[in-house]
CSV table of C-alpha atoms in Angstrom, one decimal:
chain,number,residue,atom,x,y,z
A,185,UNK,CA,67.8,126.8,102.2
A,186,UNK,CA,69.6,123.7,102.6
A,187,UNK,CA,69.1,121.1,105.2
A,188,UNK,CA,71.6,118.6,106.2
A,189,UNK,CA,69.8,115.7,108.2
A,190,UNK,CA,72.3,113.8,110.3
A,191,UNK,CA,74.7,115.5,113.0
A,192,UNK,CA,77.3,112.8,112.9
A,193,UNK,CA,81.1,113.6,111.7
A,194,UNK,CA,80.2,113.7,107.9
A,195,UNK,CA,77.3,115.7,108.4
A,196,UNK,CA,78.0,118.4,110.3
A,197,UNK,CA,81.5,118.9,108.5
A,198,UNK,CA,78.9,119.3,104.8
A,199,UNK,CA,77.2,121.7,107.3
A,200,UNK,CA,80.9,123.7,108.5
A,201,UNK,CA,81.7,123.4,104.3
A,202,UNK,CA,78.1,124.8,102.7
A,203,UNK,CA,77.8,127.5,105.4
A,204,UNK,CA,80.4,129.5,103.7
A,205,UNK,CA,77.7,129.7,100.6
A,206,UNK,CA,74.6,130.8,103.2
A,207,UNK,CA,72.8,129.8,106.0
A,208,UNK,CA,72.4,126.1,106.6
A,209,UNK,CA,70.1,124.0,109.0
A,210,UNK,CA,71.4,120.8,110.8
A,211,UNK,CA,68.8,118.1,112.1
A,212,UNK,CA,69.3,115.6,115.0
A,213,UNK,CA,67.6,113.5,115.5
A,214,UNK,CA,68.4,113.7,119.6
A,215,UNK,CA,67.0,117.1,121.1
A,216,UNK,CA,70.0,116.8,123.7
A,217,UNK,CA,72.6,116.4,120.9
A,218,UNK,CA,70.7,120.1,119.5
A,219,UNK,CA,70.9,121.8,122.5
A,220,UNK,CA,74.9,120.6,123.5
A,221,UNK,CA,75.9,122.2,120.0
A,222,UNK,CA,74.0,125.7,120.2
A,223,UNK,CA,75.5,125.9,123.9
A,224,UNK,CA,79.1,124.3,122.8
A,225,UNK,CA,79.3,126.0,119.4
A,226,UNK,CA,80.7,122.4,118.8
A,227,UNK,CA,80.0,118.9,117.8
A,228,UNK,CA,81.6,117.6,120.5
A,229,UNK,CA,80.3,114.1,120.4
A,230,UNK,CA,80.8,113.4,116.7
A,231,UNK,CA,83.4,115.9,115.3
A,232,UNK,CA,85.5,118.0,118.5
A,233,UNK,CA,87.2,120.9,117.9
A,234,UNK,CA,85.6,122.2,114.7
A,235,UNK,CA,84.1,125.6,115.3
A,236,UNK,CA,80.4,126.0,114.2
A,237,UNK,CA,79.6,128.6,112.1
A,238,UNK,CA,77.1,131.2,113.4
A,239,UNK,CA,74.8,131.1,110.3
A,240,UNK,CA,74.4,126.9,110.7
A,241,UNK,CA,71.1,126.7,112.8
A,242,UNK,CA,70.2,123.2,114.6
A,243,UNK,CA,66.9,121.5,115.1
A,244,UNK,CA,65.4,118.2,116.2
A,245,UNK,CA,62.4,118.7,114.2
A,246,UNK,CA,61.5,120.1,110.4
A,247,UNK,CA,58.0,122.3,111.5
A,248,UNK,CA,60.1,125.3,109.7
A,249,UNK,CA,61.1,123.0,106.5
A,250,UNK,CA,60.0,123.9,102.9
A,251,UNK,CA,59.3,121.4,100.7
A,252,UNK,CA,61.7,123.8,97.9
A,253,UNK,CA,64.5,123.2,100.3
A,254,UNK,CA,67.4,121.3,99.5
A,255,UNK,CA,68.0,118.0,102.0
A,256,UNK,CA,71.1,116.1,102.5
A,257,UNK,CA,70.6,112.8,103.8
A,258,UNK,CA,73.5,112.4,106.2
A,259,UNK,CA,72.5,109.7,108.2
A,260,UNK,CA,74.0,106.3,108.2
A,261,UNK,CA,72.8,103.5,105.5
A,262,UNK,CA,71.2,101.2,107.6
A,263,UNK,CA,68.9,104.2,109.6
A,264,UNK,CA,68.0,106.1,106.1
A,265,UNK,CA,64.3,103.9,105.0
A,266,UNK,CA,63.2,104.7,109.0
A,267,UNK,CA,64.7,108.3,109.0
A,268,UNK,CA,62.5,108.9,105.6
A,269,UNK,CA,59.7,107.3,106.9
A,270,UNK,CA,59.3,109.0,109.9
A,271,UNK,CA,59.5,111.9,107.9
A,272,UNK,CA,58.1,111.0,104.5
A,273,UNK,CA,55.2,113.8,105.2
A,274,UNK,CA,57.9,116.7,104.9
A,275,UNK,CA,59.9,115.6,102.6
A,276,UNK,CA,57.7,114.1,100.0
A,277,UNK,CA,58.7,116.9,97.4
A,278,UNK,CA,62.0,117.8,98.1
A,279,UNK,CA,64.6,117.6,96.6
A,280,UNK,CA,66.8,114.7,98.5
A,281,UNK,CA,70.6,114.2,98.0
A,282,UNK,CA,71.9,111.0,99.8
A,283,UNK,CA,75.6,111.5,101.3
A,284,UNK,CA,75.7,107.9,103.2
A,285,UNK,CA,77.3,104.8,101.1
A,286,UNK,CA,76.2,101.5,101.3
A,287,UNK,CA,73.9,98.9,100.4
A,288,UNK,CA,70.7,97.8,103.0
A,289,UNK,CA,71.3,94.5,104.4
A,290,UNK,CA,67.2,94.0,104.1
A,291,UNK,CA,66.3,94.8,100.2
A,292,UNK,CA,69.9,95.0,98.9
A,293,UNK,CA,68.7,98.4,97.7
A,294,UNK,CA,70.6,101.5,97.7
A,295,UNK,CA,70.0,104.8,99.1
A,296,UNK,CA,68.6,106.8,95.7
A,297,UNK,CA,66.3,103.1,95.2
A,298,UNK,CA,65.4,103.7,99.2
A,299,UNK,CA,64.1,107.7,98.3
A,300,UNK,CA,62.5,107.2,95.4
A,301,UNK,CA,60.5,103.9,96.8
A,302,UNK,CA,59.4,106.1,99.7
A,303,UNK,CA,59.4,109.9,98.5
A,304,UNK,CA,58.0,109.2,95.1
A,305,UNK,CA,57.6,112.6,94.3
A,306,UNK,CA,61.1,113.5,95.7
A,307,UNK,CA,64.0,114.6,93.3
A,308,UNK,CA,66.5,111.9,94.1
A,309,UNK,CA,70.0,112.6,93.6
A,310,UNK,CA,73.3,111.0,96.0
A,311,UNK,CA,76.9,113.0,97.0
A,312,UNK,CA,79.4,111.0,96.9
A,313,UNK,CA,83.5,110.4,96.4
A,314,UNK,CA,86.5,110.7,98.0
A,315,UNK,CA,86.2,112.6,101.4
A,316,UNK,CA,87.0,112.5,105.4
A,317,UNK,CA,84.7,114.7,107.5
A,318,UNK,CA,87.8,115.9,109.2
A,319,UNK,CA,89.1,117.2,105.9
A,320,UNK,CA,86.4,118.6,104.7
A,321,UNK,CA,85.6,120.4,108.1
A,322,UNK,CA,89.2,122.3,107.9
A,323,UNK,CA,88.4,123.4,104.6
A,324,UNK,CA,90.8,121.1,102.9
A,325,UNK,CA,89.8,121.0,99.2
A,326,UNK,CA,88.2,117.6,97.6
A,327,UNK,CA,86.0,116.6,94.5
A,328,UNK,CA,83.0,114.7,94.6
A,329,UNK,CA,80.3,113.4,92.0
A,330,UNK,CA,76.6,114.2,92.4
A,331,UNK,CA,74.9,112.0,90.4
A,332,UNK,CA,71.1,113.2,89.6
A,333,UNK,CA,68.5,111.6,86.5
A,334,UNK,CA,67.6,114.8,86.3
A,335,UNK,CA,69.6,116.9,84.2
A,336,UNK,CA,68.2,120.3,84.9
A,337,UNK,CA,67.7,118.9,88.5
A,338,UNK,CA,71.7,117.9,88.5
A,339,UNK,CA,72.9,120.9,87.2
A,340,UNK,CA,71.4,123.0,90.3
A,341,UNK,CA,72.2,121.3,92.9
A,342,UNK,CA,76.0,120.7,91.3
A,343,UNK,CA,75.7,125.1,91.8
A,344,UNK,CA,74.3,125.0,95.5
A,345,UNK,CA,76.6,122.4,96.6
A,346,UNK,CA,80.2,123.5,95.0
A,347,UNK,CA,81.6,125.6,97.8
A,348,UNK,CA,85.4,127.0,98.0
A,349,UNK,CA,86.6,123.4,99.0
A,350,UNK,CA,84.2,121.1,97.4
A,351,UNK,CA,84.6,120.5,93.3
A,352,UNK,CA,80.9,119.2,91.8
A,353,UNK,CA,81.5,116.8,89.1
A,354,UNK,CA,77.8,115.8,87.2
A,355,UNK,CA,76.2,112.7,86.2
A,356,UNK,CA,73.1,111.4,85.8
A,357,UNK,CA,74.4,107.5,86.5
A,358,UNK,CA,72.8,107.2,89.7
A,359,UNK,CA,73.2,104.0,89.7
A,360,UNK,CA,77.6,103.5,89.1
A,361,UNK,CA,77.6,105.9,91.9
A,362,UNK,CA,75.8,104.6,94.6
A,363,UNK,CA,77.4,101.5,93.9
A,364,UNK,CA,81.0,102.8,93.7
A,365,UNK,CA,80.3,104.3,96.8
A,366,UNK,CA,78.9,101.5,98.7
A,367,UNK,CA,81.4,98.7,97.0
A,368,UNK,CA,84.4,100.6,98.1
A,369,UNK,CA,83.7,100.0,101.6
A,370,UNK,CA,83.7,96.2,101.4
A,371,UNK,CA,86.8,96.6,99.9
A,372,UNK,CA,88.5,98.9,102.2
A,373,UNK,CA,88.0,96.3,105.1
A,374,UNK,CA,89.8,94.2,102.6
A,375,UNK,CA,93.0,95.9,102.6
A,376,UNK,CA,92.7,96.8,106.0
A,377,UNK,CA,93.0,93.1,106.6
A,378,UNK,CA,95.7,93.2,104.6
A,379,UNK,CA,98.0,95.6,106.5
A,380,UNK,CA,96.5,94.3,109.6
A,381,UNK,CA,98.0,90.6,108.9
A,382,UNK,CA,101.3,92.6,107.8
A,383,UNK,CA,100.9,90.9,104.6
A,384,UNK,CA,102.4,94.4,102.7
A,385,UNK,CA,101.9,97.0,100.6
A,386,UNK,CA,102.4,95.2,97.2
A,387,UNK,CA,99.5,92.4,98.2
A,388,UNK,CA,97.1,95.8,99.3
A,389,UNK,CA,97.9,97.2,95.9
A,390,UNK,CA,97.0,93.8,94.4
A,391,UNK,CA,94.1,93.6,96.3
A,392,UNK,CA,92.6,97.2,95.1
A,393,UNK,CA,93.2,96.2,91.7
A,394,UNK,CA,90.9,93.2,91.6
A,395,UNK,CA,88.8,94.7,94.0
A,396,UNK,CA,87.9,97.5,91.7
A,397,UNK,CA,87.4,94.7,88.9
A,398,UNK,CA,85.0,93.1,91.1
A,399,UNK,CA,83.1,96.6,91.8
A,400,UNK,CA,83.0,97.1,88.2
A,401,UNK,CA,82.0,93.5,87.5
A,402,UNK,CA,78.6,94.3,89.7
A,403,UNK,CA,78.4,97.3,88.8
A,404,UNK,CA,78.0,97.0,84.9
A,405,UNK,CA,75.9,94.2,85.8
A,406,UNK,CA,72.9,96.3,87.5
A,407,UNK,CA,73.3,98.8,84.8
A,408,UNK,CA,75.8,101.5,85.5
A,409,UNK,CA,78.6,103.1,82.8
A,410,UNK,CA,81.4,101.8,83.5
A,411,UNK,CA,83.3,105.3,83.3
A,412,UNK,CA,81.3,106.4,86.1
A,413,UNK,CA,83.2,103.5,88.6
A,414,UNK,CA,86.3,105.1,87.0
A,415,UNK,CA,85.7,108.4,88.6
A,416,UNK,CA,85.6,109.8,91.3
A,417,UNK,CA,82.4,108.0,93.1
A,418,UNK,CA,84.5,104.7,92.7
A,419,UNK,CA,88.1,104.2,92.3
A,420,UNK,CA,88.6,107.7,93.4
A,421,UNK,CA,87.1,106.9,97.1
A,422,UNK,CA,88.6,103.4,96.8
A,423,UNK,CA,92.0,104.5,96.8
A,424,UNK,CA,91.5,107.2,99.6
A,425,UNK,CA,89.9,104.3,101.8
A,426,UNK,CA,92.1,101.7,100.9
A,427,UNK,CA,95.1,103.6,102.2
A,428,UNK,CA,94.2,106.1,105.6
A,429,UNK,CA,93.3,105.2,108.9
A,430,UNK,CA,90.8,108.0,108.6
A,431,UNK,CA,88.5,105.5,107.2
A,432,UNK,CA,86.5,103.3,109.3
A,433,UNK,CA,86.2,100.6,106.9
A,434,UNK,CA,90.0,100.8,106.5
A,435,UNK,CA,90.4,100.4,110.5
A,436,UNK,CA,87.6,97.7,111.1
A,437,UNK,CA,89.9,95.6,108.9
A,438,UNK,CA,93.2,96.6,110.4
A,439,UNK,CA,91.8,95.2,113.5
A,440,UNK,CA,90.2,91.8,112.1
A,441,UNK,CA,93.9,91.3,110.1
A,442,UNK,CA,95.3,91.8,114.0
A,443,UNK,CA,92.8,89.8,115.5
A,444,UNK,CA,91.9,92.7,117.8
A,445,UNK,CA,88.5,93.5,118.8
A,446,UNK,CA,87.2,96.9,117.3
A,447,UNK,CA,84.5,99.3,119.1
A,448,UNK,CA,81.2,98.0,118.7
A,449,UNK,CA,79.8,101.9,118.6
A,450,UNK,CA,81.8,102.3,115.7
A,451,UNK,CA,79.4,102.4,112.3
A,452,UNK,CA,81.2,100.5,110.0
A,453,UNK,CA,78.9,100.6,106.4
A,454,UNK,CA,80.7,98.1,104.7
A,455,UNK,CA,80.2,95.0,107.1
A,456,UNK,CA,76.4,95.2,106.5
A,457,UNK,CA,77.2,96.5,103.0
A,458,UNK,CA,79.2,92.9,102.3
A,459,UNK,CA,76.9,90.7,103.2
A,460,UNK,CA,74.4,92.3,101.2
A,461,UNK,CA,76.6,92.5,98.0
A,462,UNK,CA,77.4,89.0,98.6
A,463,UNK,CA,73.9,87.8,98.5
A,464,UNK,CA,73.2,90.0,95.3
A,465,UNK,CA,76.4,88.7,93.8
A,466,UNK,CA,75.0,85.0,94.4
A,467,UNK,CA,71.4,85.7,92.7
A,468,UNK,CA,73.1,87.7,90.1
A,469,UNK,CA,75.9,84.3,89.2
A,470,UNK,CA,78.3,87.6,89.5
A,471,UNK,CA,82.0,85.8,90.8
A,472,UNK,CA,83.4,87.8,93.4
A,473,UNK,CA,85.9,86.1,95.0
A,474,UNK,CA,87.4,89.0,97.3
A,475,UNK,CA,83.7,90.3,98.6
A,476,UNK,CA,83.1,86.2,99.3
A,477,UNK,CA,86.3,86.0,101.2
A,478,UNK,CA,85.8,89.6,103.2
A,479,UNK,CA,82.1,88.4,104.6
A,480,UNK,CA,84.2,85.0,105.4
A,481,UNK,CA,86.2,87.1,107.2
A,482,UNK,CA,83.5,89.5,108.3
A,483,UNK,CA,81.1,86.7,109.9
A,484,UNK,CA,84.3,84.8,111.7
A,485,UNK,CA,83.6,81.8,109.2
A,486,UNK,CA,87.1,82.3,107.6
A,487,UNK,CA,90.8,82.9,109.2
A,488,UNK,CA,93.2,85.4,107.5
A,489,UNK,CA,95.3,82.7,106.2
A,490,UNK,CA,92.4,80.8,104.9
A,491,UNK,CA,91.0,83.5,103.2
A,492,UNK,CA,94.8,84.2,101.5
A,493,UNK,CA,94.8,80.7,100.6
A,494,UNK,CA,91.1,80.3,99.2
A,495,UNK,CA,92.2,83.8,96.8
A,496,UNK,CA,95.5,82.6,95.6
A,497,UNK,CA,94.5,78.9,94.9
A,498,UNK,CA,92.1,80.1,92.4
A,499,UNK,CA,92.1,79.0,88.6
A,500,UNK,CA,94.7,80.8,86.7
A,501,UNK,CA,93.2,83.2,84.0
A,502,UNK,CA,93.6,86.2,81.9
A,503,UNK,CA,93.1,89.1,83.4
């Protein structure tokens, strides 16, 4: 059986995709939220006008979970160490697959550090890559990487988790996934700034570019193959975020470039994610010039034009 804890967008459109294999159970953690999507047949507050299938079961409690089911942590970055700990009794064994991106503003940890510093005896593994709940939810096809330490683990969950319009890639480089996953954010407010100011396509494109150094700068630093921020996990959910208003990232910078205020209700990963990688990037002597100038941005301590300025006035260099 797999679970998918977290009814948001993301979610419940993993939910919409896996039912097609078998049946699947979706948790909320609001008993209200459970009981408007049996009566609905929808998940009208976080993804309208997707159809539930019949065989996708909802519960606001796990007294019928088995600790040989298969969890999905869909819940967002900042909430997963509470949602685990509430529920660290449960899930102690399982095997847990993180979908959310990011980096926690507290520990600077991400989420497959957070499960196995809680759920020691858990199988950690994360789901990540390029992909919009809405997409997914219509059955549009995608590829994603699940990256497991566990081989054999890996290998079955890459079987449970492929479904007509999801493609499992394998690897067990936990760590250049998470990251690529949670760096890509930061940079997608980036270019969203970008657009916002109107400062054009060609500075977004050069902006991705050296973004994606930077990501792999870090990355390689904490230990991850560089191949792995190459795929899929990285550059390939850079590029989607960089470019489509689809992304949340992508739209909180549109609005900071415009100088517009953006919906507070609105989770936005990367603008906790940035200040964490910033503080990381400073104990680590890592130069990352762009995540420096996006938390400037981010925290109201830089302008648009002073952040363009600080970037282009650097030292020359190779590149």
């Amino acid at each position: 059986m797999i679970t998918v804890m977290g009814a948001g967008a993301f979610g419940t459109a993993l939910a919409v995709s896996l039912s097609r294999n078998g049946p699947v159970r979706l948790w909320a953690h609001d008993a209200r939220h459970v009981e408007a999507m049996q009566r609905t047949g929808q998940n009208e507050r976080r993804l309208p006008g997707v159809p539930l299938p019949t065989n996708i079961t909802f519960c606001a409690g796990l007294e019928t979970f088995s600790s040989e089911d298969t969890v999905l942590l869909a819940v967002p970055m900042q909430r997963l160490r509470g949602v685990l700990e509430g529920h660290r009794g449960v899930l102690s064994q399982a095997r847990l697959v993180a979908c959310c991106k990011g980096m926690e503003l507290s520990t600077g940890k991400g989420p497959v550090q957070i499960v196995q510093e809680i759920c020691h005896a858990a199988t950690p593994a994360i789901l990540t890559g390029p992909s919009f709940a809405a997409d997914i939810a219509k059955g549009l096809p995608t590829a994603l990487t699940l990256a497991c330490a566990d081989v054999r683990a890996g290998e079955a969950l890459q079987q449970a988790l492929t479904t007509p319009n999801l493609r499992i890639y394998r690897t067990s480089d936990t760590i250049g996934a998470e990251l690529g996953g949670a760096l890509k954010n930061v940079m997608a407010i980036g270019a969203g700034v970008v657009m916002g100011a109107a400062l054009g396509d060609s500075a977004r494109a050069a902006l991705m570019t050296r973004g994606f150094a930077e990501m792999t700068r870090m990355a390689v630093a904490l230990g991850a193959e560089p191949e792995t921020l190459a795929g899929l996990s990285g550059f390939g959910d850079l590029v989607l975020t960089c470019t489509s208003e689809q992304s949340r990232n992508y739209r909180f910078g549109l609005s900071l470039g415009r100088n517009e205020a953006f919906d507070p209700s609105v989770t936005v990963e990367g603008a906790a994610t940035a200040r964490a990688v910033h503080e990381k990037a400073q104990a680590l002597g890592l130069e990352m010039p762009i995540t420096t100038a996006i938390t400037g941005l981010i925290s109201g301590e830089l302008q648009v034009d002073q952040a363009m300025d600080m970037l282009l006035s650097r030292p020359l260099k190779e590149e």
